[in-house]
Amino acid sequence: QTPLHVAASMGSEEICSVMLSFQANVNAVDVHGETPLHKAAAQGHVGIVRMLLEEGADCMANSKQQTPLHKAAQRGHSGIVREMLREG
């Protein structure tokens, strides 16, 4: 995991914003094929999901063929589901 993965998972919008301003790789994958967007979506952090999408985060599937949208839906994060569907 990258520091951006950790910050996204923990819900730290400020740290994510700082990392992105220093060109952190928004689409970096961990050993499970998950991006920071997967982490934020799974934890219900809608502000971070929005931030990552605005920075061009890809909604690719992880190694289990789950997209960030799948992760959010499985955990009942309807705000994130709406945000991701709105972004396309």
PDB file of N, CA, C and O in Angstrom, chain B, residues numbered from 101:
ATOM      1  N   GLN B 101       0.826  -1.190   0.000  1.00  0.00           N
ATOM      2  CA  GLN B 101       0.000   0.000   0.000  1.00  0.00           C
ATOM      3  C   GLN B 101       0.865   1.247   0.000  1.00  0.00           C
ATOM      4  O   GLN B 101       1.937   1.294   0.604  1.00  0.00           O
ATOM      5  N   THR B 102       0.366   2.243  -0.692  1.00  0.00           N
ATOM      6  CA  THR B 102       1.042   3.536  -0.679  1.00  0.00           C
ATOM      7  C   THR B 102       0.473   4.374   0.467  1.00  0.00           C
ATOM      8  O   THR B 102      -0.570   4.038   1.028  1.00  0.00           O
ATOM      9  N   PRO B 103       1.158   5.459   0.810  1.00  0.00           N
ATOM     10  CA  PRO B 103       0.586   6.355   1.821  1.00  0.00           C
ATOM     11  C   PRO B 103      -0.796   6.879   1.414  1.00  0.00           C
ATOM     12  O   PRO B 103      -1.640   7.123   2.276  1.00  0.00           O
ATOM     13  N   LEU B 104      -1.032   7.052   0.119  1.00  0.00           N
ATOM     14  CA  LEU B 104      -2.347   7.510  -0.327  1.00  0.00           C
ATOM     15  C   LEU B 104      -3.415   6.453  -0.043  1.00  0.00           C
ATOM     16  O   LEU B 104      -4.537   6.802   0.324  1.00  0.00           O
ATOM     17  N   HIS B 105      -3.089   5.178  -0.204  1.00  0.00           N
ATOM     18  CA  HIS B 105      -4.022   4.106   0.156  1.00  0.00           C
ATOM     19  C   HIS B 105      -4.415   4.226   1.631  1.00  0.00           C
ATOM     20  O   HIS B 105      -5.592   4.155   1.984  1.00  0.00           O
ATOM     21  N   VAL B 106      -3.411   4.409   2.473  1.00  0.00           N
ATOM     22  CA  VAL B 106      -3.652   4.470   3.918  1.00  0.00           C
ATOM     23  C   VAL B 106      -4.515   5.678   4.269  1.00  0.00           C
ATOM     24  O   VAL B 106      -5.485   5.557   5.017  1.00  0.00           O
ATOM     25  N   ALA B 107      -4.161   6.832   3.733  1.00  0.00           N
ATOM     26  CA  ALA B 107      -4.925   8.051   4.021  1.00  0.00           C
ATOM     27  C   ALA B 107      -6.363   7.932   3.519  1.00  0.00           C
ATOM     28  O   ALA B 107      -7.295   8.371   4.192  1.00  0.00           O
ATOM     29  N   ALA B 108      -6.543   7.341   2.343  1.00  0.00           N
ATOM     30  CA  ALA B 108      -7.890   7.165   1.787  1.00  0.00           C
ATOM     31  C   ALA B 108      -8.708   6.216   2.654  1.00  0.00           C
ATOM     32  O   ALA B 108      -9.891   6.456   2.892  1.00  0.00           O
ATOM     33  N   SER B 109      -8.093   5.156   3.119  1.00  0.00           N
ATOM     34  CA  SER B 109      -8.770   4.187   3.969  1.00  0.00           C
ATOM     35  C   SER B 109      -9.147   4.779   5.324  1.00  0.00           C
ATOM     36  O   SER B 109     -10.211   4.479   5.867  1.00  0.00           O
ATOM     37  N   MET B 110      -8.274   5.618   5.861  1.00  0.00           N
ATOM     38  CA  MET B 110      -8.495   6.232   7.175  1.00  0.00           C
ATOM     39  C   MET B 110      -9.458   7.418   7.116  1.00  0.00           C
ATOM     40  O   MET B 110      -9.946   7.871   8.151  1.00  0.00           O
ATOM     41  N   GLY B 111      -9.729   7.918   5.924  1.00  0.00           N
ATOM     42  CA  GLY B 111     -10.660   9.032   5.790  1.00  0.00           C
ATOM     43  C   GLY B 111     -10.046  10.400   5.978  1.00  0.00           C
ATOM     44  O   GLY B 111     -10.747  11.358   6.302  1.00  0.00           O
ATOM     45  N   SER B 112      -8.742  10.503   5.778  1.00  0.00           N
ATOM     46  CA  SER B 112      -8.055  11.780   5.976  1.00  0.00           C
ATOM     47  C   SER B 112      -8.044  12.601   4.685  1.00  0.00           C
ATOM     48  O   SER B 112      -7.150  12.461   3.850  1.00  0.00           O
ATOM     49  N   GLU B 113      -9.055  13.458   4.541  1.00  0.00           N
ATOM     50  CA  GLU B 113      -9.149  14.291   3.339  1.00  0.00           C
ATOM     51  C   GLU B 113      -7.959  15.235   3.221  1.00  0.00           C
ATOM     52  O   GLU B 113      -7.443  15.451   2.124  1.00  0.00           O
ATOM     53  N   GLU B 114      -7.524  15.795   4.339  1.00  0.00           N
ATOM     54  CA  GLU B 114      -6.410  16.742   4.296  1.00  0.00           C
ATOM     55  C   GLU B 114      -5.130  16.072   3.806  1.00  0.00           C
ATOM     56  O   GLU B 114      -4.431  16.627   2.958  1.00  0.00           O
ATOM     57  N   ILE B 115      -4.816  14.898   4.324  1.00  0.00           N
ATOM     58  CA  ILE B 115      -3.603  14.186   3.906  1.00  0.00           C
ATOM     59  C   ILE B 115      -3.716  13.768   2.445  1.00  0.00           C
ATOM     60  O   ILE B 115      -2.751  13.893   1.691  1.00  0.00           O
ATOM     61  N   CYS B 116      -4.873  13.277   2.041  1.00  0.00           N
ATOM     62  CA  CYS B 116      -5.066  12.912   0.631  1.00  0.00           C
ATOM     63  C   CYS B 116      -4.844  14.118  -0.268  1.00  0.00           C
ATOM     64  O   CYS B 116      -4.179  14.012  -1.299  1.00  0.00           O
ATOM     65  N   SER B 117      -5.390  15.248   0.112  1.00  0.00           N
ATOM     66  CA  SER B 117      -5.243  16.463  -0.683  1.00  0.00           C
ATOM     67  C   SER B 117      -3.780  16.866  -0.819  1.00  0.00           C
ATOM     68  O   SER B 117      -3.330  17.226  -1.907  1.00  0.00           O
ATOM     69  N   VAL B 118      -3.042  16.806   0.280  1.00  0.00           N
ATOM     70  CA  VAL B 118      -1.612  17.150   0.243  1.00  0.00           C
ATOM     71  C   VAL B 118      -0.866  16.186  -0.668  1.00  0.00           C
ATOM     72  O   VAL B 118      -0.071  16.614  -1.504  1.00  0.00           O
ATOM     73  N   MET B 119      -1.113  14.897  -0.515  1.00  0.00           N
ATOM     74  CA  MET B 119      -0.425  13.901  -1.342  1.00  0.00           C
ATOM     75  C   MET B 119      -0.727  14.099  -2.819  1.00  0.00           C
ATOM     76  O   MET B 119       0.167  14.001  -3.659  1.00  0.00           O
ATOM     77  N   LEU B 120      -1.976  14.373  -3.134  1.00  0.00           N
ATOM     78  CA  LEU B 120      -2.347  14.586  -4.532  1.00  0.00           C
ATOM     79  C   LEU B 120      -1.721  15.855  -5.085  1.00  0.00           C
ATOM     80  O   LEU B 120      -1.384  15.911  -6.268  1.00  0.00           O
ATOM     81  N   SER B 121      -1.560  16.869  -4.255  1.00  0.00           N
ATOM     82  CA  SER B 121      -0.915  18.105  -4.721  1.00  0.00           C
ATOM     83  C   SER B 121       0.556  17.870  -5.039  1.00  0.00           C
ATOM     84  O   SER B 121       1.160  18.626  -5.800  1.00  0.00           O
ATOM     85  N   PHE B 122       1.136  16.811  -4.448  1.00  0.00           N
ATOM     86  CA  PHE B 122       2.518  16.440  -4.739  1.00  0.00           C
ATOM     87  C   PHE B 122       2.591  15.279  -5.733  1.00  0.00           C
ATOM     88  O   PHE B 122       3.574  14.540  -5.771  1.00  0.00           O
ATOM     89  N   GLN B 123       1.533  15.134  -6.535  1.00  0.00           N
ATOM     90  CA  GLN B 123       1.490  14.172  -7.641  1.00  0.00           C
ATOM     91  C   GLN B 123       1.501  12.705  -7.214  1.00  0.00           C
ATOM     92  O   GLN B 123       2.061  11.867  -7.922  1.00  0.00           O
ATOM     93  N   ALA B 124       0.898  12.379  -6.079  1.00  0.00           N
ATOM     94  CA  ALA B 124       0.770  10.968  -5.702  1.00  0.00           C
ATOM     95  C   ALA B 124       0.005  10.241  -6.811  1.00  0.00           C
ATOM     96  O   ALA B 124      -0.899  10.804  -7.428  1.00  0.00           O
ATOM     97  N   ASN B 125       0.377   9.000  -7.048  1.00  0.00           N
ATOM     98  CA  ASN B 125      -0.262   8.209  -8.101  1.00  0.00           C
ATOM     99  C   ASN B 125      -1.655   7.779  -7.653  1.00  0.00           C
ATOM    100  O   ASN B 125      -1.801   6.887  -6.817  1.00  0.00           O
ATOM    101  N   VAL B 126      -2.664   8.414  -8.211  1.00  0.00           N
ATOM    102  CA  VAL B 126      -4.051   8.159  -7.833  1.00  0.00           C
ATOM    103  C   VAL B 126      -4.495   6.748  -8.217  1.00  0.00           C
ATOM    104  O   VAL B 126      -5.469   6.239  -7.662  1.00  0.00           O
ATOM    105  N   ASN B 127      -3.799   6.112  -9.152  1.00  0.00           N
ATOM    106  CA  ASN B 127      -4.172   4.773  -9.608  1.00  0.00           C
ATOM    107  C   ASN B 127      -3.176   3.689  -9.204  1.00  0.00           C
ATOM    108  O   ASN B 127      -3.149   2.616  -9.808  1.00  0.00           O
ATOM    109  N   ALA B 128      -2.358   3.961  -8.188  1.00  0.00           N
ATOM    110  CA  ALA B 128      -1.429   2.940  -7.693  1.00  0.00           C
ATOM    111  C   ALA B 128      -2.236   1.761  -7.149  1.00  0.00           C
ATOM    112  O   ALA B 128      -3.281   1.950  -6.527  1.00  0.00           O
ATOM    113  N   VAL B 129      -1.746   0.549  -7.388  1.00  0.00           N
ATOM    114  CA  VAL B 129      -2.443  -0.642  -6.893  1.00  0.00           C
ATOM    115  C   VAL B 129      -1.618  -1.334  -5.817  1.00  0.00           C
ATOM    116  O   VAL B 129      -0.387  -1.329  -5.849  1.00  0.00           O
ATOM    117  N   ASP B 130      -2.330  -1.930  -4.861  1.00  0.00           N
ATOM    118  CA  ASP B 130      -1.659  -2.698  -3.817  1.00  0.00           C
ATOM    119  C   ASP B 130      -1.578  -4.164  -4.254  1.00  0.00           C
ATOM    120  O   ASP B 130      -1.878  -4.482  -5.404  1.00  0.00           O
ATOM    121  N   VAL B 131      -1.181  -5.046  -3.356  1.00  0.00           N
ATOM    122  CA  VAL B 131      -1.011  -6.459  -3.706  1.00  0.00           C
ATOM    123  C   VAL B 131      -2.330  -7.144  -4.070  1.00  0.00           C
ATOM    124  O   VAL B 131      -2.323  -8.224  -4.660  1.00  0.00           O
ATOM    125  N   HIS B 132      -3.449  -6.528  -3.724  1.00  0.00           N
ATOM    126  CA  HIS B 132      -4.765  -7.078  -4.059  1.00  0.00           C
ATOM    127  C   HIS B 132      -5.368  -6.413  -5.292  1.00  0.00           C
ATOM    128  O   HIS B 132      -6.521  -6.663  -5.643  1.00  0.00           O
ATOM    129  N   GLY B 133      -4.577  -5.565  -5.943  1.00  0.00           N
ATOM    130  CA  GLY B 133      -5.057  -4.864  -7.125  1.00  0.00           C
ATOM    131  C   GLY B 133      -5.993  -3.713  -6.802  1.00  0.00           C
ATOM    132  O   GLY B 133      -6.733  -3.247  -7.668  1.00  0.00           O
ATOM    133  N   GLU B 134      -5.963  -3.251  -5.547  1.00  0.00           N
ATOM    134  CA  GLU B 134      -6.858  -2.171  -5.139  1.00  0.00           C
ATOM    135  C   GLU B 134      -6.163  -0.821  -5.173  1.00  0.00           C
ATOM    136  O   GLU B 134      -4.991  -0.691  -4.820  1.00  0.00           O
ATOM    137  N   THR B 135      -6.913   0.172  -5.604  1.00  0.00           N
ATOM    138  CA  THR B 135      -6.432   1.547  -5.657  1.00  0.00           C
ATOM    139  C   THR B 135      -6.913   2.299  -4.412  1.00  0.00           C
ATOM    140  O   THR B 135      -7.731   1.779  -3.654  1.00  0.00           O
ATOM    141  N   PRO B 136      -6.414   3.508  -4.202  1.00  0.00           N
ATOM    142  CA  PRO B 136      -6.954   4.316  -3.103  1.00  0.00           C
ATOM    143  C   PRO B 136      -8.474   4.503  -3.211  1.00  0.00           C
ATOM    144  O   PRO B 136      -9.159   4.622  -2.195  1.00  0.00           O
ATOM    145  N   LEU B 137      -8.996   4.529  -4.432  1.00  0.00           N
ATOM    146  CA  LEU B 137     -10.441   4.663  -4.617  1.00  0.00           C
ATOM    147  C   LEU B 137     -11.187   3.463  -4.041  1.00  0.00           C
ATOM    148  O   LEU B 137     -12.246   3.635  -3.436  1.00  0.00           O
ATOM    149  N   HIS B 138     -10.659   2.255  -4.216  1.00  0.00           N
ATOM    150  CA  HIS B 138     -11.266   1.072  -3.598  1.00  0.00           C
ATOM    151  C   HIS B 138     -11.338   1.250  -2.086  1.00  0.00           C
ATOM    152  O   HIS B 138     -12.364   0.974  -1.465  1.00  0.00           O
ATOM    153  N   LYS B 139     -10.229   1.717  -1.500  1.00  0.00           N
ATOM    154  CA  LYS B 139     -10.152   1.859  -0.043  1.00  0.00           C
ATOM    155  C   LYS B 139     -11.156   2.877   0.470  1.00  0.00           C
ATOM    156  O   LYS B 139     -11.870   2.611   1.437  1.00  0.00           O
ATOM    157  N   ALA B 140     -11.218   4.037  -0.166  1.00  0.00           N
ATOM    158  CA  ALA B 140     -12.140   5.090   0.270  1.00  0.00           C
ATOM    159  C   ALA B 140     -13.592   4.654   0.084  1.00  0.00           C
ATOM    160  O   ALA B 140     -14.431   4.903   0.949  1.00  0.00           O
ATOM    161  N   ALA B 141     -13.888   4.006  -1.036  1.00  0.00           N
ATOM    162  CA  ALA B 141     -15.256   3.560  -1.307  1.00  0.00           C
ATOM    163  C   ALA B 141     -15.700   2.509  -0.296  1.00  0.00           C
ATOM    164  O   ALA B 141     -16.834   2.544   0.181  1.00  0.00           O
ATOM    165  N   ALA B 142     -14.818   1.583   0.028  1.00  0.00           N
ATOM    166  CA  ALA B 142     -15.151   0.521   0.977  1.00  0.00           C
ATOM    167  C   ALA B 142     -15.414   1.067   2.374  1.00  0.00           C
ATOM    168  O   ALA B 142     -16.226   0.514   3.116  1.00  0.00           O
ATOM    169  N   GLN B 143     -14.735   2.141   2.733  1.00  0.00           N
ATOM    170  CA  GLN B 143     -14.874   2.705   4.075  1.00  0.00           C
ATOM    171  C   GLN B 143     -15.939   3.797   4.169  1.00  0.00           C
ATOM    172  O   GLN B 143     -16.227   4.287   5.261  1.00  0.00           O
ATOM    173  N   GLY B 144     -16.515   4.175   3.049  1.00  0.00           N
ATOM    174  CA  GLY B 144     -17.596   5.153   3.069  1.00  0.00           C
ATOM    175  C   GLY B 144     -17.164   6.603   3.120  1.00  0.00           C
ATOM    176  O   GLY B 144     -17.912   7.455   3.598  1.00  0.00           O
ATOM    177  N   HIS B 145     -15.968   6.897   2.634  1.00  0.00           N
ATOM    178  CA  HIS B 145     -15.438   8.264   2.682  1.00  0.00           C
ATOM    179  C   HIS B 145     -15.771   9.009   1.389  1.00  0.00           C
ATOM    180  O   HIS B 145     -14.955   9.077   0.470  1.00  0.00           O
ATOM    181  N   VAL B 146     -16.982   9.565   1.335  1.00  0.00           N
ATOM    182  CA  VAL B 146     -17.486  10.172   0.099  1.00  0.00           C
ATOM    183  C   VAL B 146     -16.648  11.367  -0.350  1.00  0.00           C
ATOM    184  O   VAL B 146     -16.451  11.553  -1.551  1.00  0.00           O
ATOM    185  N   GLY B 147     -16.155  12.172   0.575  1.00  0.00           N
ATOM    186  CA  GLY B 147     -15.328  13.321   0.193  1.00  0.00           C
ATOM    187  C   GLY B 147     -14.054  12.895  -0.495  1.00  0.00           C
ATOM    188  O   GLY B 147     -13.622  13.528  -1.459  1.00  0.00           O
ATOM    189  N   ILE B 148     -13.451  11.831  -0.012  1.00  0.00           N
ATOM    190  CA  ILE B 148     -12.219  11.329  -0.622  1.00  0.00           C
ATOM    191  C   ILE B 148     -12.528  10.678  -1.963  1.00  0.00           C
ATOM    192  O   ILE B 148     -11.769  10.842  -2.918  1.00  0.00           O
ATOM    193  N   VAL B 149     -13.624   9.947  -2.045  1.00  0.00           N
ATOM    194  CA  VAL B 149     -14.030   9.367  -3.330  1.00  0.00           C
ATOM    195  C   VAL B 149     -14.177  10.477  -4.364  1.00  0.00           C
ATOM    196  O   VAL B 149     -13.668  10.364  -5.480  1.00  0.00           O
ATOM    197  N   ARG B 150     -14.868  11.542  -3.995  1.00  0.00           N
ATOM    198  CA  ARG B 150     -15.066  12.673  -4.910  1.00  0.00           C
ATOM    199  C   ARG B 150     -13.715  13.262  -5.332  1.00  0.00           C
ATOM    200  O   ARG B 150     -13.488  13.528  -6.512  1.00  0.00           O
ATOM    201  N   MET B 151     -12.829  13.461  -4.364  1.00  0.00           N
ATOM    202  CA  MET B 151     -11.508  14.034  -4.630  1.00  0.00           C
ATOM    203  C   MET B 151     -10.713  13.151  -5.597  1.00  0.00           C
ATOM    204  O   MET B 151     -10.111  13.650  -6.547  1.00  0.00           O
ATOM    205  N   LEU B 152     -10.715  11.850  -5.352  1.00  0.00           N
ATOM    206  CA  LEU B 152      -9.966  10.926  -6.206  1.00  0.00           C
ATOM    207  C   LEU B 152     -10.538  10.894  -7.624  1.00  0.00           C
ATOM    208  O   LEU B 152      -9.788  10.870  -8.600  1.00  0.00           O
ATOM    209  N   LEU B 153     -11.856  10.894  -7.730  1.00  0.00           N
ATOM    210  CA  LEU B 153     -12.481  10.915  -9.055  1.00  0.00           C
ATOM    211  C   LEU B 153     -12.129  12.197  -9.808  1.00  0.00           C
ATOM    212  O   LEU B 153     -11.863  12.163 -11.010  1.00  0.00           O
ATOM    213  N   GLU B 154     -12.128  13.320  -9.103  1.00  0.00           N
ATOM    214  CA  GLU B 154     -11.758  14.594  -9.729  1.00  0.00           C
ATOM    215  C   GLU B 154     -10.312  14.588 -10.208  1.00  0.00           C
ATOM    216  O   GLU B 154      -9.965  15.288 -11.159  1.00  0.00           O
ATOM    217  N   GLU B 155      -9.472  13.798  -9.550  1.00  0.00           N
ATOM    218  CA  GLU B 155      -8.060  13.692  -9.933  1.00  0.00           C
ATOM    219  C   GLU B 155      -7.827  12.627 -10.996  1.00  0.00           C
ATOM    220  O   GLU B 155      -6.683  12.350 -11.358  1.00  0.00           O
ATOM    221  N   GLY B 156      -8.904  12.028 -11.497  1.00  0.00           N
ATOM    222  CA  GLY B 156      -8.780  11.064 -12.586  1.00  0.00           C
ATOM    223  C   GLY B 156      -8.642   9.618 -12.172  1.00  0.00           C
ATOM    224  O   GLY B 156      -8.140   8.799 -12.942  1.00  0.00           O
ATOM    225  N   ALA B 157      -9.080   9.287 -10.964  1.00  0.00           N
ATOM    226  CA  ALA B 157      -8.995   7.896 -10.511  1.00  0.00           C
ATOM    227  C   ALA B 157      -9.788   6.988 -11.442  1.00  0.00           C
ATOM    228  O   ALA B 157     -10.899   7.311 -11.861  1.00  0.00           O
ATOM    229  N   ASP B 158      -9.194   5.860 -11.750  1.00  0.00           N
ATOM    230  CA  ASP B 158      -9.809   4.853 -12.609  1.00  0.00           C
ATOM    231  C   ASP B 158     -10.672   3.932 -11.742  1.00  0.00           C
ATOM    232  O   ASP B 158     -10.287   3.594 -10.623  1.00  0.00           O
ATOM    233  N   CYS B 159     -11.808   3.537 -12.243  1.00  0.00           N
ATOM    234  CA  CYS B 159     -12.722   2.654 -11.506  1.00  0.00           C
ATOM    235  C   CYS B 159     -12.493   1.190 -11.863  1.00  0.00           C
ATOM    236  O   CYS B 159     -13.442   0.410 -11.943  1.00  0.00           O
ATOM    237  N   MET B 160     -11.245   0.825 -12.077  1.00  0.00           N
ATOM    238  CA  MET B 160     -10.892  -0.534 -12.480  1.00  0.00           C
ATOM    239  C   MET B 160     -11.205  -1.549 -11.386  1.00  0.00           C
ATOM    240  O   MET B 160     -11.310  -1.210 -10.207  1.00  0.00           O
ATOM    241  N   ALA B 161     -11.349  -2.792 -11.808  1.00  0.00           N
ATOM    242  CA  ALA B 161     -11.613  -3.882 -10.876  1.00  0.00           C
ATOM    243  C   ALA B 161     -10.321  -4.338 -10.211  1.00  0.00           C
ATOM    244  O   ALA B 161      -9.238  -4.230 -10.787  1.00  0.00           O
ATOM    245  N   ASN B 162     -10.452  -4.852  -8.984  1.00  0.00           N
ATOM    246  CA  ASN B 162      -9.303  -5.400  -8.268  1.00  0.00           C
ATOM    247  C   ASN B 162      -9.067  -6.848  -8.703  1.00  0.00           C
ATOM    248  O   ASN B 162      -9.670  -7.314  -9.670  1.00  0.00           O
ATOM    249  N   SER B 163      -8.193  -7.556  -7.989  1.00  0.00           N
ATOM    250  CA  SER B 163      -7.860  -8.933  -8.373  1.00  0.00           C
ATOM    251  C   SER B 163      -9.038  -9.894  -8.202  1.00  0.00           C
ATOM    252  O   SER B 163      -9.020 -10.994  -8.756  1.00  0.00           O
ATOM    253  N   LYS B 164     -10.060  -9.492  -7.441  1.00  0.00           N
ATOM    254  CA  LYS B 164     -11.276 -10.306  -7.285  1.00  0.00           C
ATOM    255  C   LYS B 164     -12.402  -9.820  -8.198  1.00  0.00           C
ATOM    256  O   LYS B 164     -13.560 -10.202  -8.032  1.00  0.00           O
ATOM    257  N   GLN B 165     -12.039  -8.968  -9.170  1.00  0.00           N
ATOM    258  CA  GLN B 165     -12.991  -8.414 -10.136  1.00  0.00           C
ATOM    259  C   GLN B 165     -14.054  -7.528  -9.489  1.00  0.00           C
ATOM    260  O   GLN B 165     -15.181  -7.444  -9.977  1.00  0.00           O
ATOM    261  N   GLN B 166     -13.689  -6.867  -8.388  1.00  0.00           N
ATOM    262  CA  GLN B 166     -14.591  -5.928  -7.730  1.00  0.00           C
ATOM    263  C   GLN B 166     -14.136  -4.504  -8.025  1.00  0.00           C
ATOM    264  O   GLN B 166     -12.969  -4.163  -7.833  1.00  0.00           O
ATOM    265  N   THR B 167     -15.057  -3.688  -8.488  1.00  0.00           N
ATOM    266  CA  THR B 167     -14.754  -2.275  -8.700  1.00  0.00           C
ATOM    267  C   THR B 167     -15.007  -1.518  -7.389  1.00  0.00           C
ATOM    268  O   THR B 167     -15.615  -2.063  -6.469  1.00  0.00           O
ATOM    269  N   PRO B 168     -14.546  -0.274  -7.303  1.00  0.00           N
ATOM    270  CA  PRO B 168     -14.889   0.525  -6.121  1.00  0.00           C
ATOM    271  C   PRO B 168     -16.406   0.641  -5.930  1.00  0.00           C
ATOM    272  O   PRO B 168     -16.885   0.704  -4.797  1.00  0.00           O
ATOM    273  N   LEU B 169     -17.155   0.669  -7.025  1.00  0.00           N
ATOM    274  CA  LEU B 169     -18.614   0.716  -6.927  1.00  0.00           C
ATOM    275  C   LEU B 169     -19.150  -0.536  -6.237  1.00  0.00           C
ATOM    276  O   LEU B 169     -20.042  -0.445  -5.393  1.00  0.00           O
ATOM    277  N   HIS B 170     -18.613  -1.701  -6.591  1.00  0.00           N
ATOM    278  CA  HIS B 170     -19.010  -2.948  -5.922  1.00  0.00           C
ATOM    279  C   HIS B 170     -18.753  -2.859  -4.423  1.00  0.00           C
ATOM    280  O   HIS B 170     -19.609  -3.213  -3.612  1.00  0.00           O
ATOM    281  N   LYS B 171     -17.550  -2.376  -4.061  1.00  0.00           N
ATOM    282  CA  LYS B 171     -17.167  -2.297  -2.646  1.00  0.00           C
ATOM    283  C   LYS B 171     -18.132  -1.398  -1.878  1.00  0.00           C
ATOM    284  O   LYS B 171     -18.556  -1.741  -0.774  1.00  0.00           O
ATOM    285  N   ALA B 172     -18.479  -0.251  -2.457  1.00  0.00           N
ATOM    286  CA  ALA B 172     -19.395   0.679  -1.793  1.00  0.00           C
ATOM    287  C   ALA B 172     -20.790   0.066  -1.654  1.00  0.00           C
ATOM    288  O   ALA B 172     -21.415   0.167  -0.599  1.00  0.00           O
ATOM    289  N   ALA B 173     -21.270  -0.565  -2.714  1.00  0.00           N
ATOM    290  CA  ALA B 173     -22.608  -1.159  -2.688  1.00  0.00           C
ATOM    291  C   ALA B 173     -22.694  -2.303  -1.675  1.00  0.00           C
ATOM    292  O   ALA B 173     -23.688  -2.425  -0.960  1.00  0.00           O
ATOM    293  N   GLN B 174     -21.657  -3.138  -1.613  1.00  0.00           N
ATOM    294  CA  GLN B 174     -21.644  -4.261  -0.676  1.00  0.00           C
ATOM    295  C   GLN B 174     -21.742  -3.798   0.772  1.00  0.00           C
ATOM    296  O   GLN B 174     -22.290  -4.498   1.623  1.00  0.00           O
ATOM    297  N   ARG B 175     -21.209  -2.617   1.039  1.00  0.00           N
ATOM    298  CA  ARG B 175     -21.181  -2.114   2.419  1.00  0.00           C
ATOM    299  C   ARG B 175     -22.262  -1.074   2.698  1.00  0.00           C
ATOM    300  O   ARG B 175     -22.278  -0.454   3.761  1.00  0.00           O
ATOM    301  N   GLY B 176     -23.159  -0.891   1.742  1.00  0.00           N
ATOM    302  CA  GLY B 176     -24.298  -0.019   1.966  1.00  0.00           C
ATOM    303  C   GLY B 176     -24.011   1.469   1.953  1.00  0.00           C
ATOM    304  O   GLY B 176     -24.746   2.247   2.562  1.00  0.00           O
ATOM    305  N   HIS B 177     -22.951   1.877   1.266  1.00  0.00           N
ATOM    306  CA  HIS B 177     -22.584   3.294   1.202  1.00  0.00           C
ATOM    307  C   HIS B 177     -23.292   3.962   0.020  1.00  0.00           C
ATOM    308  O   HIS B 177     -22.696   4.183  -1.034  1.00  0.00           O
ATOM    309  N   SER B 178     -24.569   4.278   0.216  1.00  0.00           N
ATOM    310  CA  SER B 178     -25.393   4.792  -0.879  1.00  0.00           C
ATOM    311  C   SER B 178     -24.908   6.137  -1.410  1.00  0.00           C
ATOM    312  O   SER B 178     -25.042   6.405  -2.604  1.00  0.00           O
ATOM    313  N   GLY B 179     -24.352   6.982  -0.559  1.00  0.00           N
ATOM    314  CA  GLY B 179     -23.829   8.270  -1.023  1.00  0.00           C
ATOM    315  C   GLY B 179     -22.698   8.087  -2.014  1.00  0.00           C
ATOM    316  O   GLY B 179     -22.598   8.826  -2.994  1.00  0.00           O
ATOM    317  N   ILE B 180     -21.855   7.115  -1.764  1.00  0.00           N
ATOM    318  CA  ILE B 180     -20.746   6.838  -2.676  1.00  0.00           C
ATOM    319  C   ILE B 180     -21.268   6.216  -3.962  1.00  0.00           C
ATOM    320  O   ILE B 180     -20.798   6.551  -5.050  1.00  0.00           O
ATOM    321  N   VAL B 181     -22.223   5.323  -3.848  1.00  0.00           N
ATOM    322  CA  VAL B 181     -22.818   4.726  -5.044  1.00  0.00           C
ATOM    323  C   VAL B 181     -23.383   5.830  -5.935  1.00  0.00           C
ATOM    324  O   VAL B 181     -23.140   5.840  -7.142  1.00  0.00           O
ATOM    325  N   ARG B 182     -24.137   6.759  -5.345  1.00  0.00           N
ATOM    326  CA  ARG B 182     -24.690   7.872  -6.129  1.00  0.00           C
ATOM    327  C   ARG B 182     -23.584   8.701  -6.774  1.00  0.00           C
ATOM    328  O   ARG B 182     -23.671   9.042  -7.953  1.00  0.00           O
ATOM    329  N   GLU B 183     -22.548   9.025  -6.006  1.00  0.00           N
ATOM    330  CA  GLU B 183     -21.440   9.841  -6.516  1.00  0.00           C
ATOM    331  C   GLU B 183     -20.750   9.154  -7.688  1.00  0.00           C
ATOM    332  O   GLU B 183     -20.447   9.794  -8.695  1.00  0.00           O
ATOM    333  N   MET B 184     -20.503   7.871  -7.562  1.00  0.00           N
ATOM    334  CA  MET B 184     -19.804   7.147  -8.620  1.00  0.00           C
ATOM    335  C   MET B 184     -20.672   7.008  -9.867  1.00  0.00           C
ATOM    336  O   MET B 184     -20.165   7.107 -10.984  1.00  0.00           O
ATOM    337  N   LEU B 185     -21.954   6.783  -9.694  1.00  0.00           N
ATOM    338  CA  LEU B 185     -22.844   6.688 -10.850  1.00  0.00           C
ATOM    339  C   LEU B 185     -22.989   8.041 -11.536  1.00  0.00           C
ATOM    340  O   LEU B 185     -23.097   8.116 -12.760  1.00  0.00           O
ATOM    341  N   ARG B 186     -22.991   9.097 -10.752  1.00  0.00           N
ATOM    342  CA  ARG B 186     -23.074  10.448 -11.314  1.00  0.00           C
ATOM    343  C   ARG B 186     -21.831  10.760 -12.152  1.00  0.00           C
ATOM    344  O   ARG B 186     -21.923  11.400 -13.199  1.00  0.00           O
ATOM    345  N   GLU B 187     -20.679  10.305 -11.683  1.00  0.00           N
ATOM    346  CA  GLU B 187     -19.421  10.546 -12.399  1.00  0.00           C
ATOM    347  C   GLU B 187     -19.296   9.675 -13.644  1.00  0.00           C
ATOM    348  O   GLU B 187     -18.539   9.993 -14.561  1.00  0.00           O
ATOM    349  N   GLY B 188     -20.045   8.576 -13.667  1.00  0.00           N
ATOM    350  CA  GLY B 188     -20.016   7.709 -14.836  1.00  0.00           C
ATOM    351  C   GLY B 188     -18.925   6.729 -14.724  1.00  0.00           C
ATOM    352  O   GLY B 188     -18.740   5.906 -15.621  1.00  0.00           O
TER     353      GLY B 188
END
